[in-house]
GROMACS .gro file of C-alpha atoms in nm:
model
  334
    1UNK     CA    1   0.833  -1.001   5.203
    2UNK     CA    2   0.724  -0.685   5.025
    3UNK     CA    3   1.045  -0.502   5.186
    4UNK     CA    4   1.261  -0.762   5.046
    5UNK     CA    5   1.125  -0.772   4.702
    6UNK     CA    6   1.198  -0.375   4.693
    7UNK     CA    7   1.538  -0.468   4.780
    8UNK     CA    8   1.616  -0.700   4.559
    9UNK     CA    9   1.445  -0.513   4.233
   10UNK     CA   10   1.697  -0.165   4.361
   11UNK     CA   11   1.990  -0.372   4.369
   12UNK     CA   12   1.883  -0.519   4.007
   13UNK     CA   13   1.818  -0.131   3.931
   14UNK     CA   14   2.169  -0.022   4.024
   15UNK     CA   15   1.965   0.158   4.320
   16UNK     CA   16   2.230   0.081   4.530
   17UNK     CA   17   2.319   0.200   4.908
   18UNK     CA   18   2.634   0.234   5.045
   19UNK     CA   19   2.504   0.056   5.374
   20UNK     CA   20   2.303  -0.231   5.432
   21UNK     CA   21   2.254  -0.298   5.785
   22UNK     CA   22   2.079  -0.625   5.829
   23UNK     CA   23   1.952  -0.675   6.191
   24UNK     CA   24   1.673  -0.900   6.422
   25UNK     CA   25   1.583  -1.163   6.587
   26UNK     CA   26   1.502  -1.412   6.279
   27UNK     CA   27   1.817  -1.516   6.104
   28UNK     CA   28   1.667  -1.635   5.795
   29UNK     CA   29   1.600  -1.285   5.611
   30UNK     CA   30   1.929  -1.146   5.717
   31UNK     CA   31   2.105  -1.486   5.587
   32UNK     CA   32   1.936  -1.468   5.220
   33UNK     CA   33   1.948  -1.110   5.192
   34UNK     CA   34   2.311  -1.098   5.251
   35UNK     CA   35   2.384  -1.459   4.995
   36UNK     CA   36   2.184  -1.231   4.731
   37UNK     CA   37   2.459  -0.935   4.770
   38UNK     CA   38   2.738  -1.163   4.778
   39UNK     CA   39   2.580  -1.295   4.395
   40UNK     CA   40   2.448  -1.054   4.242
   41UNK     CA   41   2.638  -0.699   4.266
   42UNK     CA   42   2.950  -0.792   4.129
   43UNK     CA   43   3.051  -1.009   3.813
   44UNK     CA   44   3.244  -1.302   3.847
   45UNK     CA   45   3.566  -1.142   3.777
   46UNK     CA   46   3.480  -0.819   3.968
   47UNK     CA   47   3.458  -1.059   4.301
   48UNK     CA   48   3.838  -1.206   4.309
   49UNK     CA   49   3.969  -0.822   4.410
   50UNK     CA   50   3.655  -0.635   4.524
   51UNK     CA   51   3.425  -0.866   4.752
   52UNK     CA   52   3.540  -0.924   5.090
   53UNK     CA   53   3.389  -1.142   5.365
   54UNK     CA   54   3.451  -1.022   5.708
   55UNK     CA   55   3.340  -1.172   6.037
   56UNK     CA   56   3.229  -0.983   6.373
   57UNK     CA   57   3.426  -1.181   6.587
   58UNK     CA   58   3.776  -1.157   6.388
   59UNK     CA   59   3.789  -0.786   6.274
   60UNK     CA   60   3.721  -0.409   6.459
   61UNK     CA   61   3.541  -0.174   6.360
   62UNK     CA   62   3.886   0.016   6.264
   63UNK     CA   63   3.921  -0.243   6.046
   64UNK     CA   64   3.614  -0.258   5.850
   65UNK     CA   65   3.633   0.114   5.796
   66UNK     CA   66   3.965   0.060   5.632
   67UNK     CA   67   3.816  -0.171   5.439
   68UNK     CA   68   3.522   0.008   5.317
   69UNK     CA   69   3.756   0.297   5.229
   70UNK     CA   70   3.983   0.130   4.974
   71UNK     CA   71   3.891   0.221   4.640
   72UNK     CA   72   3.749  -0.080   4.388
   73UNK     CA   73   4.005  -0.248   4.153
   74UNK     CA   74   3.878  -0.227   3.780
   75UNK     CA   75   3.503  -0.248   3.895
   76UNK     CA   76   3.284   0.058   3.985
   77UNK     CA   77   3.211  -0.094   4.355
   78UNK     CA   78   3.356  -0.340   4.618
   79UNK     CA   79   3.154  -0.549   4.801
   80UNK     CA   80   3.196  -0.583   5.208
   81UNK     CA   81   3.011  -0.879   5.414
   82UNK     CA   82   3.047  -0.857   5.758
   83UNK     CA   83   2.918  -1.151   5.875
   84UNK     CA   84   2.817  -1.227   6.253
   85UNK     CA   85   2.814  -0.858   6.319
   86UNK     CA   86   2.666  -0.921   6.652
   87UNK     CA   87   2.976  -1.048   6.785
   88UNK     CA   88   3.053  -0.630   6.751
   89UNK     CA   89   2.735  -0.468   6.965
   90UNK     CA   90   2.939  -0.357   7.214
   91UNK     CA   91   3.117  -0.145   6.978
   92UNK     CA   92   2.911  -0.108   6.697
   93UNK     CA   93   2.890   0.239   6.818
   94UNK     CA   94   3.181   0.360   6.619
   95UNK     CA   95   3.046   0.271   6.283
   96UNK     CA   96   2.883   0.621   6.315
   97UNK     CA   97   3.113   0.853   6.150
   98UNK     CA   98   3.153   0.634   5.884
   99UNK     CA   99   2.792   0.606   5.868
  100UNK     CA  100   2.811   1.016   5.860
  101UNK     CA  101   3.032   1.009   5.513
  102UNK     CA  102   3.038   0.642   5.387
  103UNK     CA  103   3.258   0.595   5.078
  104UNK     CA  104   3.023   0.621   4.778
  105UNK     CA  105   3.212   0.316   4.561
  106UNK     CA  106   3.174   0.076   4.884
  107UNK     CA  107   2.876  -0.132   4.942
  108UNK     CA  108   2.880  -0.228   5.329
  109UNK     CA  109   2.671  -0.518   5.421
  110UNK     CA  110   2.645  -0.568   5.795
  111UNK     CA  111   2.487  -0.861   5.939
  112UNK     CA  112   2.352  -0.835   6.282
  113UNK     CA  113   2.129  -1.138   6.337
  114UNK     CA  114   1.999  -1.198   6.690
  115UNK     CA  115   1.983  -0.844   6.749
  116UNK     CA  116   1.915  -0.499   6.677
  117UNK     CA  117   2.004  -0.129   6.691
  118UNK     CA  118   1.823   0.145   6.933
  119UNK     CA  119   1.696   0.379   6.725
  120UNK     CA  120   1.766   0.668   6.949
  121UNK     CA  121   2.110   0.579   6.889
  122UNK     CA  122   2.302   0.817   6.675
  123UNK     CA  123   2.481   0.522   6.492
  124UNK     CA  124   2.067   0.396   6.384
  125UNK     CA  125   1.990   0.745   6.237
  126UNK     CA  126   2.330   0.799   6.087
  127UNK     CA  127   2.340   0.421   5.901
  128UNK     CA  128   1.908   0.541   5.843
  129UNK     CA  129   1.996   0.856   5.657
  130UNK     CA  130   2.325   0.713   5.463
  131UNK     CA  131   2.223   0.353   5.381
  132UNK     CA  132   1.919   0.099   5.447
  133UNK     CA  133   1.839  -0.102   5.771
  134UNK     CA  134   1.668  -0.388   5.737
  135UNK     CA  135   1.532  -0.561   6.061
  136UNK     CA  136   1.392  -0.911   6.050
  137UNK     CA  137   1.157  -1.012   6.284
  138UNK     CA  138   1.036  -1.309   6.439
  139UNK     CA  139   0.752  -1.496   6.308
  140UNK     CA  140   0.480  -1.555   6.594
  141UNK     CA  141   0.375  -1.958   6.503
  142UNK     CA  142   0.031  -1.871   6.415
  143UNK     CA  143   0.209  -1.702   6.105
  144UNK     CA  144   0.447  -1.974   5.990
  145UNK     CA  145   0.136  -2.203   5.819
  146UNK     CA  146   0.087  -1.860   5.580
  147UNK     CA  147   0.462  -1.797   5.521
  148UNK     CA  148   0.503  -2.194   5.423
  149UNK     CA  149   0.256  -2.160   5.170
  150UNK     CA  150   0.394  -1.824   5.038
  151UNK     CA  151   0.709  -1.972   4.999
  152UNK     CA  152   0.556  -2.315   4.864
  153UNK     CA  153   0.344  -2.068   4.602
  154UNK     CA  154   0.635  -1.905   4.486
  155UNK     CA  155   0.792  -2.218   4.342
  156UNK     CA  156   0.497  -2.329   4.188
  157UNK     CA  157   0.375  -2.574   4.458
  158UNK     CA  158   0.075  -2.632   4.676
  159UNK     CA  159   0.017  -2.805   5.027
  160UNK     CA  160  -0.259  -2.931   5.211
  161UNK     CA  161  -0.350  -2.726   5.565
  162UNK     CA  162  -0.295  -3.066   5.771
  163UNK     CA  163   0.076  -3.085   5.563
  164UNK     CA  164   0.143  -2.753   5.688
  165UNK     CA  165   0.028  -2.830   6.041
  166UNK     CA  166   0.215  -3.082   6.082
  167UNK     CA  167   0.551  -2.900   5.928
  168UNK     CA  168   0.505  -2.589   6.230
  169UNK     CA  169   0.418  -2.880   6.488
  170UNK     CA  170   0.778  -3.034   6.447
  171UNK     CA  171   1.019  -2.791   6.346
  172UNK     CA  172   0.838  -2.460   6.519
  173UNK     CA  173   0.927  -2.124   6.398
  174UNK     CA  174   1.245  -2.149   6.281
  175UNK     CA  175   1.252  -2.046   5.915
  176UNK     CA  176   1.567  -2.138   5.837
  177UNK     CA  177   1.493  -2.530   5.951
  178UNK     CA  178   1.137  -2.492   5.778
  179UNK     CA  179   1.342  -2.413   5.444
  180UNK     CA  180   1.586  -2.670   5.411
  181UNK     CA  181   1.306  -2.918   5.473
  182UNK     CA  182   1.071  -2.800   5.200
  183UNK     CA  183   1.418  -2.789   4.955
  184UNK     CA  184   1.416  -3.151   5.010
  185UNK     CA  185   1.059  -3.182   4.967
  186UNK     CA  186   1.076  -2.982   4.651
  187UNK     CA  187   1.367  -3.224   4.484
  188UNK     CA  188   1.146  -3.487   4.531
  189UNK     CA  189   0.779  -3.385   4.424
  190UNK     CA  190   0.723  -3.252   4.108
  191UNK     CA  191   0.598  -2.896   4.076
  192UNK     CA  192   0.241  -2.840   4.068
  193UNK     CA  193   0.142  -3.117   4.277
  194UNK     CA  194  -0.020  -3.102   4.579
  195UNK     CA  195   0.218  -3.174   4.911
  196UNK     CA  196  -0.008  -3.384   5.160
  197UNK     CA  197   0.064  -3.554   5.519
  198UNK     CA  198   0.192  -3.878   5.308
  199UNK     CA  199   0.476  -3.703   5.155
  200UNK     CA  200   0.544  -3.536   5.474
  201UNK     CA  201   0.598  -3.861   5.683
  202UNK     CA  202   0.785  -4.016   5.326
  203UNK     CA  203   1.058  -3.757   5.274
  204UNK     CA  204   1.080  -3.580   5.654
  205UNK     CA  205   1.011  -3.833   5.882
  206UNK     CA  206   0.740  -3.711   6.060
  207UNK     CA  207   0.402  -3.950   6.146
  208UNK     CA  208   0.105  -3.864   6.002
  209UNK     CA  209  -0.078  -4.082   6.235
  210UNK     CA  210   0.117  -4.009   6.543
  211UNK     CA  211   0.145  -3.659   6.571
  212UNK     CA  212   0.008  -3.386   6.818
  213UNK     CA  213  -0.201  -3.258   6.541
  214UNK     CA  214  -0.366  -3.584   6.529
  215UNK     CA  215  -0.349  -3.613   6.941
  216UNK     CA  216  -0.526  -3.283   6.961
  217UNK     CA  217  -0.770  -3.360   6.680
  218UNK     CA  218  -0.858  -3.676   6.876
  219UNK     CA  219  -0.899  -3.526   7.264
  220UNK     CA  220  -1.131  -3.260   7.112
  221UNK     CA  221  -1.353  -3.509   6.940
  222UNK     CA  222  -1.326  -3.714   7.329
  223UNK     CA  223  -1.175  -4.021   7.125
  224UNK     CA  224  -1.006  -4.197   7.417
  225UNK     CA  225  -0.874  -4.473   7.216
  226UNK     CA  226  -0.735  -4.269   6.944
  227UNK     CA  227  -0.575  -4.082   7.173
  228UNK     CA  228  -0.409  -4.319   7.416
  229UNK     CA  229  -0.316  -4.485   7.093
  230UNK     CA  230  -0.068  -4.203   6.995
  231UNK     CA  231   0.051  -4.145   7.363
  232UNK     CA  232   0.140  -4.466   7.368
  233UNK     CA  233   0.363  -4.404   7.096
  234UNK     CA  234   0.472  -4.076   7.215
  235UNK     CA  235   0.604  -4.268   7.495
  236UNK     CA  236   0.796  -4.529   7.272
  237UNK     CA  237   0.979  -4.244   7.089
  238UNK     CA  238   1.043  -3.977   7.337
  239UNK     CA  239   1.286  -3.785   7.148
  240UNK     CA  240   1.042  -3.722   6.834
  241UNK     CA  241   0.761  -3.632   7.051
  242UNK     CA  242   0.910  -3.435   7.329
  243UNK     CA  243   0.645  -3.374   7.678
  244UNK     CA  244   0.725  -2.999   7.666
  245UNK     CA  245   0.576  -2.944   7.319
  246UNK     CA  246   0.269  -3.174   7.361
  247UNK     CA  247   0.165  -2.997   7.673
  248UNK     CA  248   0.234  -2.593   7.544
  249UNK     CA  249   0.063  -2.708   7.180
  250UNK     CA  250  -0.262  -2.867   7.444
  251UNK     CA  251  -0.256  -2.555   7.648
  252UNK     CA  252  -0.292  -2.319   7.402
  253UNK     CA  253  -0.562  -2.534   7.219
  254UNK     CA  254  -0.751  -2.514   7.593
  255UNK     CA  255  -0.680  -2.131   7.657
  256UNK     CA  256  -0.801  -2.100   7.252
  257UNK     CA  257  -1.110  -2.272   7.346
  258UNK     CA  258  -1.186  -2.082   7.647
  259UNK     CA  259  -1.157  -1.800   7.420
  260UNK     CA  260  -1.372  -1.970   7.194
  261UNK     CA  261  -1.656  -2.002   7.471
  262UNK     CA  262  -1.644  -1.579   7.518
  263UNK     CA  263  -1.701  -1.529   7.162
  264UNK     CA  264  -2.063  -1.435   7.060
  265UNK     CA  265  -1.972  -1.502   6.696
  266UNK     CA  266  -1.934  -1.874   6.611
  267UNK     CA  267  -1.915  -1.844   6.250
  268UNK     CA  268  -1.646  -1.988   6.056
  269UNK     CA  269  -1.427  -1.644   5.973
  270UNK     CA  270  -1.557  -1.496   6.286
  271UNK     CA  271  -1.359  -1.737   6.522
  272UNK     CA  272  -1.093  -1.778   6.241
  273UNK     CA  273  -0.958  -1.392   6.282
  274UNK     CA  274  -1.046  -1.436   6.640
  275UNK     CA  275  -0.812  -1.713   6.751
  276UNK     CA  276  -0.589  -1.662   6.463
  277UNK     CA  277  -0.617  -2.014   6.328
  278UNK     CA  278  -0.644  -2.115   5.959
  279UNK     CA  279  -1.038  -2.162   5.839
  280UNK     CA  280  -0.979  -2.505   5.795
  281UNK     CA  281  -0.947  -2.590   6.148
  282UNK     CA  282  -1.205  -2.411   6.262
  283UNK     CA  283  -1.460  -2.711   6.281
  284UNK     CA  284  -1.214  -2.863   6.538
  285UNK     CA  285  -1.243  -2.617   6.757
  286UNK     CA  286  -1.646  -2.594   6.722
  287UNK     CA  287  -1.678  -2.982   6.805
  288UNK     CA  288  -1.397  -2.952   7.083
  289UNK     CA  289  -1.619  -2.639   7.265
  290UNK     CA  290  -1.982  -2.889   7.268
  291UNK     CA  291  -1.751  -3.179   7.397
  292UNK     CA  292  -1.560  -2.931   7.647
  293UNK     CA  293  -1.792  -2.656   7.889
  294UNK     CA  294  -1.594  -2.310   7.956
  295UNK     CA  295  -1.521  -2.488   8.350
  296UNK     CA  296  -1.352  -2.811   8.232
  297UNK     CA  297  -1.128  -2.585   8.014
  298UNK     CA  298  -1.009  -2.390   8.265
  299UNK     CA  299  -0.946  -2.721   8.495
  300UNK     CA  300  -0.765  -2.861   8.209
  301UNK     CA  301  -0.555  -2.542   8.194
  302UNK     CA  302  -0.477  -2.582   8.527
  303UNK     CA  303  -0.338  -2.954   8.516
  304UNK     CA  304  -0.158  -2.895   8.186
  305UNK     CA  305   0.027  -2.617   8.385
  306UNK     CA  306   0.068  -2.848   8.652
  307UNK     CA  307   0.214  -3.144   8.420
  308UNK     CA  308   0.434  -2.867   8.232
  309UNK     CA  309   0.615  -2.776   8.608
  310UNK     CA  310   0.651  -3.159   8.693
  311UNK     CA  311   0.780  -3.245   8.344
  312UNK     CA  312   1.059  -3.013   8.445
  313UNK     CA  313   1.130  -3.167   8.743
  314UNK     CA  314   0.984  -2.946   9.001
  315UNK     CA  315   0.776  -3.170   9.274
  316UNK     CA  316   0.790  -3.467   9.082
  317UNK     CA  317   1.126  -3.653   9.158
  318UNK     CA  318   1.198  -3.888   8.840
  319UNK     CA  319   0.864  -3.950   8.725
  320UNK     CA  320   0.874  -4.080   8.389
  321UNK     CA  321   0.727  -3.875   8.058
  322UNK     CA  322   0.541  -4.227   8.002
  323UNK     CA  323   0.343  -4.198   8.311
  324UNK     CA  324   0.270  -3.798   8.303
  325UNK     CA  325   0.164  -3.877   7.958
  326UNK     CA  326  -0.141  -4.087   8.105
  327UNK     CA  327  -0.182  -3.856   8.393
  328UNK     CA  328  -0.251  -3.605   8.131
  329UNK     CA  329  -0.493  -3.790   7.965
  330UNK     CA  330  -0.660  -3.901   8.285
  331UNK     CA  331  -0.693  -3.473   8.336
  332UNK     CA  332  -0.847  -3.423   8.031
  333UNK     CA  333  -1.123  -3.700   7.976
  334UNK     CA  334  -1.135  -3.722   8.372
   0.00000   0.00000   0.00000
């Protein structure tokens, strides 16, 4: 975030590189950094004869160069977006010598999501010493609850931890689907106000009953009814609550309380930093390890990876998600 920021303020500056080479795995960053040069470098009626909007599969590298070589029309820069850049790795190679003596009125953006640059590679050090490369990386999920918030924060808004559980549970780690979501959110609540499970299930369409925050919340605290009560309706809606993310979200919870059991610090920030969780959860986790011994976590390990190879279809013919569902279940309270 702090990279970004000094991005943005230069370009406000006039601090302004002749090459922008946006690259990595998450395509949010390269996305939003790329809409804010398409806004804000040029006026209005600069953009009509200096911004151009390129895409990786369409155009050569030949052809961008050419591009970036023209001279601006009454403006002191053009703008050029090459979109889906990526579509160009095999070649992207020959960007080098322009990279070497880039044309000083020409701001080159180049947007290479889903991968990235070697940085042996003459082409990284040349676009390095000319320009700026930006590379956008992957949020691990244990990170997403933080950036929510950030982003939340920075529009004036707060959310509750279970709210912001429950938004990494069903849409994972990818930004660009956490965004839109809280948009919508945001249209709807007004600023200031707190965003809670209610609104969640209101405006997204995700249970705040029914959940695998709530399923995990209830096999920790060993409540069997509570939690055949929500595989029950995991099973009625199959395609909201797919097997394969019920069983990896259980198994880590299992393999996080196995590390739990080889901590000698229990305390609240100790096991917190330790199994990178948010404070708030913490106590689940400390009731889950006195209703669950370091053996019958590794045993439940063991059958989750067992239901996670038969919910592919390996050794289990066409067994149905309803009954591995229960066959979980019957693994973990046994």
């Amino acid at each position: 975030m702090d990279e970004i920021k000094k991005i943005v303020n230069d370009v406000r500056a006039g601090n302004i590189k002749p090459i922008y080479f946006l690259m990595g795995e998450e395509p949010y960053y390269v996305d939003k950094i790329s809409q804010f040069m398409e806004k804000s470098i040029l006026s209005e009626e600069e953009k009509g004869f200096n911004q151009v909007v390129l895409y990786g599969k369409d155009v050569t590298i030949d052809e961008i160069v050419s591009s970036a070589k023209r001279y601006p029309m009454m403006a002191e820069r053009q703008v050029i977006i090459v979109k889906e850049a990526q579509n160009l790795s095999r070649v992207i190679d020959q960007l080098e010598s322009y990279a070497l003596n880039p044309q000083p009125t020409t701001v080159l953006v180049i947007c290479y999501k889903y991968k990235k640059l070697d940085k042996r590679k003459k082409v990284y050090k040349a676009i390095a010493k000319s320009g700026y490369i930006f590379e956008s990386k992957k949020l691990y999920e244990n990170q997403i609850g933080d950036w929510i918030r950030r982003v939340l924060a920075g529009k004036k808004y707060k959310i509750t931890p279970k709210a912001t559980q429950m938004l990494v549970e069903f849409l994972g780690t990818d930004l660009g689907k956490i965004n839109n979501e809280l948009e919508k959110l945001q249209l709807v609540i007004p600023k200031e106000e707190e965003i809670t499970p209610k609104h969640i299930e209101e405006n997204i369409g995700i249970s705040k009953d029914y959940n695998n925050f709530e399923l995990r919340k209830a096999i920790g605290e060993r409540d069997v009814v509570k939690a055949t009560r929500i595989v029950t309706y995991f099973s009625q809606n199959p395609k909201d609550n797919p097997l394969i993310v019920t069983v990896s979200l259980l198994y880590n919870f299992y393999s996080q309380l196995l590390q739990y059991h080889g901590l000698k610090d229990h305390s609240k920030g100790s096991v917190a930093s330790a199994l990178k969780v948010n404070p708030y959860f913490v106590g689940e986790y400390q009731t889950a390890a006195r209703n669950y011994n370091m053996k019958q976590c590794s045993h439940i390990v063991a059958h989750l990876r067992d239901i996670d190879v038969k919910s592919k279809g390996v050794g289990a013919g066409s067994i149905s998600q309803a009954d591995l569902l229960k066959e979980l279940l019957v693994a973990i309270f046994g």
